[in-house]
Amino acid sequence: MWGLELLGMDGWRREMAGTRRHGAGRGRPTLEEVAARAGVGRGTVSRVINGSPRVSDRTRTAVEQAVAELGYVPNRVARALAANRADAVALVIPEPETRLFAEPYFSDIIRGVGAGLADTDLQLLLTLIRTPKERQRLAEYLSAHRVDGVLLVSVHADDPLPDLLERIEMPAVLSGRRSAHESVPYVDSDNTGGAQSAVEHLIGRGRERVATITGPLDMYVAQCRLEGYGAAVRAAGREVEEELVVSADFTEEGGRRAMWQLLSQRPDLDGVFAASDVMAAGARQVLRENGRGVPDDVALVGFEDSAVARHMDPPLTSVRQATEEMGRAMVRVLLEEIGGRSDHTAKRPQLVLPTQLVRRESS
Amino acid sequence: MWGLELLGMDGWRREMAGTRRHGAGRGRPTLEEVAARAGVGRGTVSRVINGSPRVSDRTRTAVEQAVAELGYVPNRVARALAANRADAVALVIPEPETRLFAEPYFSDIIRGVGAGLADTDLQLLLTLIRTPKERQRLAEYLSAHRVDGVLLVSVHADDPLPDLLERIEMPAVLSGRRSAHESVPYVDSDNTGGAQSAVEHLIGRGRERVATITGPLDMYVAQCRLEGYGAAVRAAGREVEEELVVSADFTEEGGRRAMWQLLSQRPDLDGVFAASDVMAAGARQVLRENGRGVPDDVALVGFEDSAVARHMDPPLTSVRQATEEMGRAMVRVLLEEIGGRSDHTAKRPQLVLPTQLVRRESS
DNA sequence: ATCACAGCTGGGAGCGCTCCCACCGTACCT
DNA sequence: AGGTACGGTGGGAGCGCTCCCAGCTGTGAT
């Protein structure tokens, strides 16, 4: 079934048949040559390269010198084939998301992942998923175990990938849970706590009628932030009023619409917690259009602390996530998964990173 | 929707339950098995897989069927080893830059590159460079020809990497030139033209004293944007006044400082072209602090058309670069380089993509 | 019928590594 | 002395593919 598709991909290569012969790679020293130079066997060099302890110091020094003299760099491809590993992990990003979260989120995650991988000699393979067909291709690719582990960013609840990965026993880590009882290892930030602290802050500043603009409630992250809102409201001895809760879709336009609705339902609101900075930006516009000053008439708080927050007027108070740290943590967890896969009974590592409220002039 | 397809993969999985020897991947069908099943030789299957024309239709069909039945997916690693290619290209990003450009630039490039690579079966390898040591490691890695080509984002004039790549005949493409006579293939956007159109726009709106905040002038991109400014000024029959030109470093704080300086040198200026949105944001703050209205007192234009531009108050007129298209173009050029490396006399492809002025309320 | 020459095909010989097993020597026992 | 043990070591046997060449078929020209 896929066969035909696979053939298609090779099109470009046909043209270049034979073209590439100019010794790419050939001519570089091999293990064997290093061995010859050091006057030892192939196996010994391999042991030295891989830091095996079962090598005498004398031999090790000799080999190391030969390596240095020849400028030997191991051929990852050969190594991967022989050892049947890939020496690579994939970072999978569903393309539509990059537009949504955009901003620093992705680059921060990537940066964190890069940092985490830096002293690993694992390669980072980036995979953008645009279409179901590409997802299918990725699934094949992963099933063929061409990577040692997978990092999944912002998976939707109905994404089949995590389960597929679990079935084929491919180590994987999610950024963000799909639901309250996520079975796959993940790293998430404390959405509930962050939201709660934001709303507590609003209430602490004397706001009486604090509304919230939520994300799409079929996303767990949106549920959590709403829950945090509720927790803060109740902690202040108030009740969650339906009219003060409107959900949107994490976009600017959604934020605008939600703000209009809030304003018409409860013109007397004096505080808004938006579950994302971009929605806050939309809300801010609508507030301005309606002559409501921020923060004088309405105090506004966002979530994510992206560049947008800093550049808004007035600059937006927002909940900062340790995004880069998330990337780094994901790598840590993945490495554990890859390494310690022996005992299947072990609890899957699941991490929740703290958030931090960044106060600015909007509240 | 994907569900059904993915289930298909269950087949092979189930068979090898318990079969799994050490490590993953073993147990998948190999070329040899496909050959056996199709009743042909290894070579023939290889030819079919790679779309060679020297196969009879009957044989081809038989092989394709066997491939489908077995769910065969070629092992890239083995293929790479045997053919001495890597089936991968590296995207190299100097880490500090991701902070500077931040915003959509980076993710747009990645998205474009991803799109360009989508129907190739090349892998995208992401490499963040943080330290000189890591650069060194990358250099080794590339010298060992473990990728088929390299995409370099925002190289500095003094970066040794492009020359290294040229020496080892590794196909490479830059995003942005290092200087006016760049020898390596590149894809750049029309910085000069973009800047010129921005300034022409300002002048066209009746602004008499248009200033500019430039980037660091040791960067070619900054030079170009300044040149575009000059061209527009002169085209309007005016002269470039030194007092109207201040250079900064592409950061917000730099933009602030530059704006202060401009305001003190020429309090009567009525237009500002900032060579980046972020600097424009800084300038905008200073203008506000000095009681200058935008656009009434001072019209402001940025460059890049990032998220910041849209979220400023008033929204910033800015020069949009086709960033995603740049990524895509880089891949196209790289593929050409990889494929047609035979004739070394051929002109190196160098592309300049047009920009577009996006008008908003700041001007 | 014979020969030449295509068009196809099978399979040997690697690619550069890891794995693993047999083997060496030395040290330490009985 | 012979036995045991064990840290070190060499090198065969692959990993799954591509490359290439020899060989095999069928066709058309002689």
Coordinates of C-alpha atoms (C1' of nucleotides) in Angstrom, one line a residue, chain C:
Chain C
dA1 C1' 21.4 -21.2 -38.4
dT2 C1' 24.8 -17.9 -36.5
dC3 C1' 26.3 -13.8 -34.4
dA4 C1' 25.9 -9.4 -32.2
dC5 C1' 23.8 -6.7 -29.1
dA6 C1' 20.7 -5.0 -26.7
dG7 C1' 17.6 -5.4 -22.1
dC8 C1' 17.2 -7.7 -17.7
dT9 C1' 18.7 -10.1 -13.9
dG10 C1' 21.3 -12.5 -9.9
dG11 C1' 24.4 -12.2 -6.6
dG12 C1' 29.4 -11.2 -4.9
dA13 C1' 31.8 -7.7 -2.8
dG14 C1' 31.9 -4.3 -0.1
dC15 C1' 30.4 0.3 3.0
dG16 C1' 32.6 1.1 8.5
dC17 C1' 31.1 -0.2 12.3
dT18 C1' 29.6 -3.3 16.8
dC19 C1' 29.2 -7.7 18.9
dC20 C1' 31.0 -11.5 20.6
dC21 C1' 33.8 -15.4 21.1
dA22 C1' 38.0 -17.6 21.3
dC23 C1' 42.4 -16.9 22.9
dC24 C1' 46.5 -15.0 25.1
dG25 C1' 49.2 -14.1 29.0
dT26 C1' 49.8 -13.2 33.9
dA27 C1' 48.7 -13.8 38.7
dC28 C1' 47.2 -16.4 42.1
dC29 C1' 45.6 -20.5 44.0
dT30 C1' 46.1 -25.6 45.6

